[in-house]
XYZ file of C-alpha atoms in Angstrom:
413
model
C -4.457 -27.728 0.002
C -3.174 -30.546 -2.147
C 0.436 -31.055 -3.134
C 0.226 -29.700 -6.670
C 2.185 -26.526 -7.370
C -0.093 -23.510 -7.961
C -0.419 -21.918 -11.374
C -0.045 -18.346 -10.082
C 3.016 -16.679 -8.564
C 2.415 -13.482 -6.549
C 5.316 -11.045 -6.158
C 5.449 -8.610 -3.253
C 8.123 -6.218 -2.077
C 8.158 -7.607 1.464
C 6.125 -10.117 3.433
C 4.563 -9.678 5.892
C 4.306 -5.929 6.387
C 2.116 -4.260 8.991
C 1.663 -1.180 6.809
C 0.294 -3.194 3.859
C -2.825 -4.781 5.283
C -4.584 -4.084 1.982
C -2.324 -6.661 0.310
C -2.878 -9.270 3.011
C -6.631 -8.634 2.911
C -6.682 -9.137 -0.855
C -4.587 -12.311 -0.870
C -6.630 -13.947 1.889
C -9.819 -13.098 -0.030
C -8.370 -14.535 -3.259
C -7.559 -17.771 -1.458
C -11.104 -17.894 -0.126
C -12.314 -17.376 -3.711
C -10.461 -20.544 -4.714
C -7.135 -19.216 -6.024
C -3.965 -21.067 -5.155
C -0.636 -19.277 -5.386
C 2.827 -19.005 -3.948
C 4.167 -15.693 -2.645
C 7.616 -14.577 -3.778
C 8.964 -11.740 -1.650
C 11.805 -9.452 -2.685
C 12.622 -8.622 0.938
C 12.560 -10.307 4.308
C 10.220 -8.948 7.003
C 11.408 -6.194 9.316
C 8.279 -5.785 11.474
C 8.352 -7.615 14.794
C 4.562 -8.020 14.847
C 2.045 -9.628 12.504
C -1.620 -8.947 11.896
C -3.988 -11.860 12.576
C -4.819 -11.580 8.880
C -1.315 -12.735 7.954
C -1.841 -15.962 9.856
C -4.934 -16.761 7.817
C -2.965 -16.993 4.582
C -2.079 -20.561 3.585
C 0.150 -19.744 0.610
C 3.769 -20.828 0.717
C 6.183 -17.889 0.997
C 9.549 -17.834 -0.806
C 12.201 -15.164 -0.340
C 14.328 -14.046 -3.267
C 17.868 -12.821 -2.531
C 17.319 -9.409 -0.970
C 20.849 -8.427 -1.983
C 22.584 -10.483 -4.628
C 25.921 -10.583 -2.812
C 24.293 -12.293 0.167
C 23.547 -15.476 -1.810
C 26.131 -15.596 -4.609
C 25.893 -19.347 -5.178
C 22.129 -19.249 -5.555
C 22.309 -16.264 -7.893
C 24.962 -17.707 -10.184
C 23.237 -21.102 -10.394
C 19.999 -19.344 -11.260
C 21.691 -17.169 -13.875
C 23.122 -20.256 -15.573
C 19.706 -21.921 -15.548
C 17.964 -18.763 -16.775
C 20.379 -18.440 -19.691
C 19.066 -21.749 -21.019
C 15.498 -20.444 -21.154
C 14.185 -19.468 -24.622
C 13.263 -15.953 -23.530
C 16.466 -15.101 -21.688
C 18.133 -13.238 -24.557
C 15.098 -11.016 -25.054
C 14.772 -10.381 -21.317
C 18.454 -9.429 -21.150
C 17.973 -7.030 -24.065
C 14.974 -5.389 -22.369
C 16.854 -5.115 -19.085
C 19.921 -3.554 -20.748
C 17.683 -0.924 -22.347
C 16.209 -0.191 -18.914
C 19.654 -0.069 -17.321
C 20.840 2.552 -19.801
C 18.075 4.844 -18.510
C 18.326 3.817 -14.856
C 21.943 3.108 -13.911
C 21.301 2.062 -10.317
C 22.195 -0.948 -8.175
C 18.479 -1.532 -7.727
C 18.074 -2.098 -11.471
C 20.865 -4.684 -11.415
C 19.316 -6.369 -8.391
C 15.968 -6.612 -10.174
C 17.474 -8.632 -13.001
C 19.348 -10.923 -10.620
C 16.153 -11.561 -8.667
C 14.325 -12.225 -11.926
C 16.904 -14.851 -12.863
C 16.392 -16.593 -9.520
C 12.621 -16.429 -9.873
C 12.702 -17.710 -13.459
C 14.948 -20.603 -12.445
C 13.002 -21.562 -9.309
C 9.376 -21.137 -10.420
C 7.599 -24.492 -10.598
C 6.949 -25.805 -14.100
C 3.207 -25.584 -13.385
C 3.318 -21.785 -13.069
C 1.172 -20.149 -15.732
C 1.180 -16.468 -14.761
C 2.674 -13.828 -12.475
C 0.939 -11.096 -10.494
C 2.978 -8.324 -8.842
C 1.934 -5.901 -6.126
C 3.355 -2.473 -6.985
C 4.225 -1.207 -10.425
C 7.857 -0.372 -9.746
C 10.379 -2.936 -8.437
C 8.142 -6.018 -8.116
C 6.667 -5.429 -11.570
C 10.129 -5.121 -13.107
C 11.117 -8.468 -11.604
C 7.840 -9.964 -12.820
C 8.294 -8.544 -16.319
C 11.856 -9.814 -16.789
C 10.855 -13.208 -15.387
C 7.782 -13.424 -17.592
C 9.843 -12.755 -20.702
C 12.369 -15.435 -19.743
C 9.673 -18.000 -19.063
C 7.242 -16.964 -21.795
C 4.453 -16.264 -19.292
C 1.804 -13.539 -19.002
C 2.072 -11.125 -16.090
C -0.028 -8.511 -14.367
C 0.258 -5.990 -11.557
C -1.604 -4.014 -8.940
C -0.523 -0.360 -8.640
C -1.138 1.798 -5.586
C 0.437 5.199 -4.895
C 4.201 5.745 -4.656
C 4.821 3.226 -7.422
C 2.594 5.244 -9.773
C 3.701 8.753 -8.937
C 7.458 8.291 -8.529
C 8.171 5.860 -11.402
C 9.507 7.433 -14.615
C 6.951 7.796 -17.387
C 8.988 5.771 -19.886
C 8.958 2.779 -17.561
C 5.252 2.968 -16.812
C 4.471 3.353 -20.503
C 6.555 0.318 -21.508
C 4.917 -1.824 -18.814
C 1.567 -0.918 -20.375
C 2.334 -1.705 -24.014
C 1.950 -5.143 -25.605
C 4.829 -4.361 -27.983
C 7.244 -3.954 -25.067
C 6.174 -7.054 -23.109
C 3.783 -5.108 -20.916
C 1.310 -6.494 -18.443
C -1.819 -8.231 -19.657
C -3.710 -6.113 -17.160
C -3.070 -3.720 -14.337
C -5.336 -3.084 -11.368
C -5.189 0.136 -9.431
C -7.050 1.264 -6.342
C -7.904 4.899 -7.141
C -9.749 6.704 -9.875
C -6.966 9.279 -10.223
C -4.394 6.512 -10.655
C -6.554 4.682 -13.183
C -6.954 7.788 -15.332
C -3.214 8.403 -15.332
C -2.291 4.833 -16.292
C -4.962 4.612 -18.996
C -3.382 7.638 -20.652
C -0.092 5.723 -20.873
C -1.480 2.355 -21.995
C -1.816 1.195 -25.586
C -5.322 0.044 -24.649
C -7.148 1.782 -21.785
C -9.019 -1.482 -21.100
C -5.705 -2.863 -19.861
C -6.307 -0.906 -16.608
C -8.992 -1.831 -14.090
C -10.111 0.458 -11.265
C -10.476 -1.903 -8.303
C -10.859 -0.254 -4.922
C -9.395 -2.323 -2.106
C -12.495 -1.758 -0.064
C -12.779 -3.162 3.416
C -13.621 -6.583 4.741
C -16.205 -5.510 7.296
C -16.110 -8.901 9.006
C -12.788 -7.750 10.475
C -14.171 -4.361 11.528
C -17.439 -4.892 13.399
C -19.406 -1.917 14.601
C -18.018 -0.509 17.840
C -20.031 -0.274 21.039
C -22.160 2.841 21.110
C -19.959 5.873 21.565
C -20.666 7.821 24.712
C -20.480 11.609 24.343
C -17.160 13.031 25.500
C -17.458 14.489 28.966
C -16.536 18.190 29.209
C -13.629 17.414 31.535
C -12.157 14.766 29.220
C -9.347 15.641 26.769
C -10.144 15.728 23.051
C -8.346 12.587 21.846
C -6.972 12.513 18.294
C -5.487 9.481 16.533
C -3.335 9.062 13.435
C -2.189 5.835 11.813
C 0.505 6.048 9.169
C 4.194 5.752 8.532
C 6.384 8.611 9.715
C 7.357 9.770 6.237
C 7.095 13.103 4.458
C 3.921 12.407 2.484
C 1.893 11.798 5.650
C 2.337 15.423 6.748
C 2.796 14.809 10.468
C 5.331 17.624 10.773
C 2.643 20.123 9.827
C 0.184 18.478 12.198
C 2.608 18.904 15.099
C 2.971 22.564 14.172
C -0.828 22.805 14.102
C -1.012 21.396 17.631
C 1.088 24.296 18.881
C -1.519 26.690 17.447
C -4.617 25.129 19.010
C -6.654 27.329 21.376
C -5.254 27.307 24.892
C -8.647 26.340 26.263
C -8.746 23.049 24.320
C -7.395 20.129 26.328
C -6.210 17.624 23.729
C -4.141 14.462 23.290
C -2.729 12.818 20.167
C -1.773 9.168 19.665
C 0.293 8.090 16.691
C 0.531 4.508 15.402
C 3.157 3.472 12.854
C 6.854 3.228 12.205
C 9.018 5.290 9.878
C 12.300 7.075 9.548
C 11.194 10.537 10.729
C 10.311 9.565 14.280
C 13.338 11.149 15.997
C 12.916 14.368 14.020
C 9.199 14.609 14.757
C 9.683 13.883 18.446
C 12.289 16.634 18.584
C 9.876 18.973 16.807
C 7.182 18.165 19.371
C 9.603 18.900 22.227
C 10.594 22.233 20.669
C 6.937 23.154 20.134
C 6.103 22.408 23.764
C 3.494 19.741 22.959
C 5.435 16.523 23.580
C 3.680 15.784 26.880
C 0.342 15.538 25.042
C 1.595 12.972 22.474
C 1.847 9.178 22.672
C 3.981 7.394 20.083
C 2.734 3.798 19.905
C 4.993 2.601 17.090
C 3.889 -0.321 14.925
C 0.691 -2.023 16.120
C -1.332 -4.975 14.944
C -4.905 -4.676 13.722
C -6.671 -5.390 17.057
C -4.555 -2.710 18.737
C -5.450 -0.214 15.996
C -9.157 -0.943 16.319
C -8.984 -0.543 20.093
C -7.349 2.888 19.719
C -9.944 3.956 17.142
C -12.721 3.113 19.579
C -11.146 5.340 22.232
C -10.485 8.348 19.987
C -12.635 11.382 19.163
C -11.061 12.239 15.790
C -8.937 10.508 13.161
C -6.428 12.867 11.535
C -4.459 12.188 8.340
C -2.815 15.357 6.944
C -1.449 13.780 3.734
C 0.441 15.862 1.196
C 2.519 15.465 -1.966
C 6.139 14.832 -0.985
C 9.086 16.567 -2.584
C 9.806 13.522 -4.778
C 6.200 13.335 -6.000
C 5.191 10.521 -3.660
C 1.669 10.723 -2.283
C -1.056 8.597 -0.763
C -3.639 6.810 -2.854
C -6.794 6.127 -0.877
C -5.446 5.094 2.529
C -7.296 2.095 3.928
C -7.012 3.593 7.414
C -9.646 6.158 6.441
C -12.109 3.368 5.716
C -11.065 1.609 8.911
C -11.784 4.795 10.877
C -15.161 5.090 9.165
C -15.976 1.491 10.094
C -15.569 2.466 13.765
C -17.707 5.622 13.445
C -14.627 7.732 14.136
C -14.884 11.253 12.642
C -12.265 12.023 9.983
C -10.090 15.050 9.287
C -7.929 14.705 6.176
C -6.582 16.672 3.229
C -7.962 16.617 -0.344
C -4.854 14.901 -1.737
C -4.881 12.277 -4.470
C -7.858 9.898 -4.093
C -8.947 10.866 -0.579
C -11.909 12.887 -1.945
C -13.049 9.724 -3.751
C -14.148 8.463 -0.326
C -14.477 11.558 1.888
C -16.663 14.363 0.584
C -15.967 17.502 2.599
C -18.756 18.371 5.004
C -20.614 15.130 4.342
C -18.345 12.220 5.272
C -15.687 14.176 7.126
C -13.631 17.345 7.006
C -11.076 18.052 4.277
C -8.788 21.027 4.684
C -5.491 22.440 3.520
C -2.413 20.982 5.219
C -1.162 24.365 6.390
C -0.766 24.304 10.189
C -3.201 27.204 10.709
C -5.862 25.474 8.599
C -5.400 22.181 10.439
C -5.594 23.933 13.823
C -8.821 25.721 12.856
C -10.363 22.477 11.595
C -9.447 20.557 14.748
C -10.863 23.289 17.007
C -14.065 23.468 14.957
C -14.621 19.705 15.108
C -13.939 19.645 18.858
C -16.613 22.320 19.357
C -19.239 20.429 17.340
C -19.270 16.761 18.392
C -22.801 16.298 17.089
C -21.860 17.406 13.584
C -18.751 15.244 13.634
C -20.792 12.212 14.695
C -23.276 12.784 11.858
C -20.476 12.879 9.293
C -18.942 9.736 10.803
C -22.265 7.930 10.383
C -22.453 9.094 6.761
C -18.906 7.878 6.125
C -19.741 4.431 7.460
C -22.892 4.303 5.351
C -20.834 5.124 2.265
C -18.278 2.493 3.225
C -20.986 -0.156 3.463
C -22.751 0.828 0.234
C -19.796 1.644 -2.040
C -16.503 0.419 -0.589
C -17.014 -3.178 0.476
C -14.205 -5.521 -0.456
C -16.272 -8.180 -2.248
C -16.973 -6.463 -5.620
C -13.318 -5.660 -6.197
C -12.197 -9.162 -5.259
C -14.737 -10.649 -7.661
C -13.405 -8.498 -10.503
C -9.755 -9.239 -9.692
C -10.485 -12.944 -9.275
C -11.964 -13.082 -12.752
C -8.994 -11.283 -14.253
C -6.502 -13.631 -12.573
C -8.483 -16.705 -13.584
C -8.378 -15.587 -17.216
C -4.661 -14.815 -16.902
C -3.844 -18.307 -15.660
C -6.260 -20.233 -17.836
C -6.527 -18.138 -20.962
């Protein structure tokens, strides 16, 4: 890379994050497509591990003040510099209107971070692109107004379904300094955002897809021996929308004659509660909690498992999954899938063809697990069909080509 500052600034909530491989995959692919950008992260990393994918990214990473009080000198210098920008007064007016409807410290922090970003962006910057429609997009929007730049976003799941409608609508209207375009990774999300936009063409459906060069076919799976336990695997954060509490309850209802094991990969705030639930249900000795793992460790576990289980549901605050990349990763390894028909999951997994979709009630999950364990041949056939669909319809390259074109136009238009 040469010494010239890039024209594009990419905003992310935190960098790097083990749970957001889809972002790392996309940014590495954009670099390989010829894009040059800096990353501006709203938070510092908390994961102790990194995926190999993170090390492939060449972009320079900058960290905005995670909390404004931690860097007061930087914030106040930036505010003074931002106030001299032609668009500052309008950005302040927009932010004050937002603050009246969202009187939270987070809203104040967004504007402070935007001031720092507006003051520190290189003069060569021509556009901003934010991952997630909520906090990062707010920072991008305020910054773009201050600097007189176009901006865009990629929306995923929680940011769509838990953001207030007024805020989503205003980020999708030209009259209110909305994004030039928004990409989203599910058909259900695209339909929702198009209903809120002044022009439905502002929203692109761009599936993340999977870079199959990172997920080669596994060695041929040997049939499970009758004496071997039925090994299940889940990968996902320990949060309400993933439904692991109901899965643990389902384990306690499995037939006594089924010898099973479950491995969980991922962090999250509910770990202590779920471990206590497993102890109370009498199934803790069959469960392995791996915590956060890097991509090679995940692939290795997928190759050892007999079933991938993701019992997603809609959380009490409306949060839900989009189309979890881990389902495509499981399909790449010919690992049979059991999931729930929530959000965009049926856009990839058709029940009875590419995997099993069932209700997230513990009894329903227990019946589905027992049925799959009894029919390994049927499960293997569906796993093969899921991989075939992945290869034919959910490769990464088409989406990257579409997004690359959009970003090129944004920076050079």
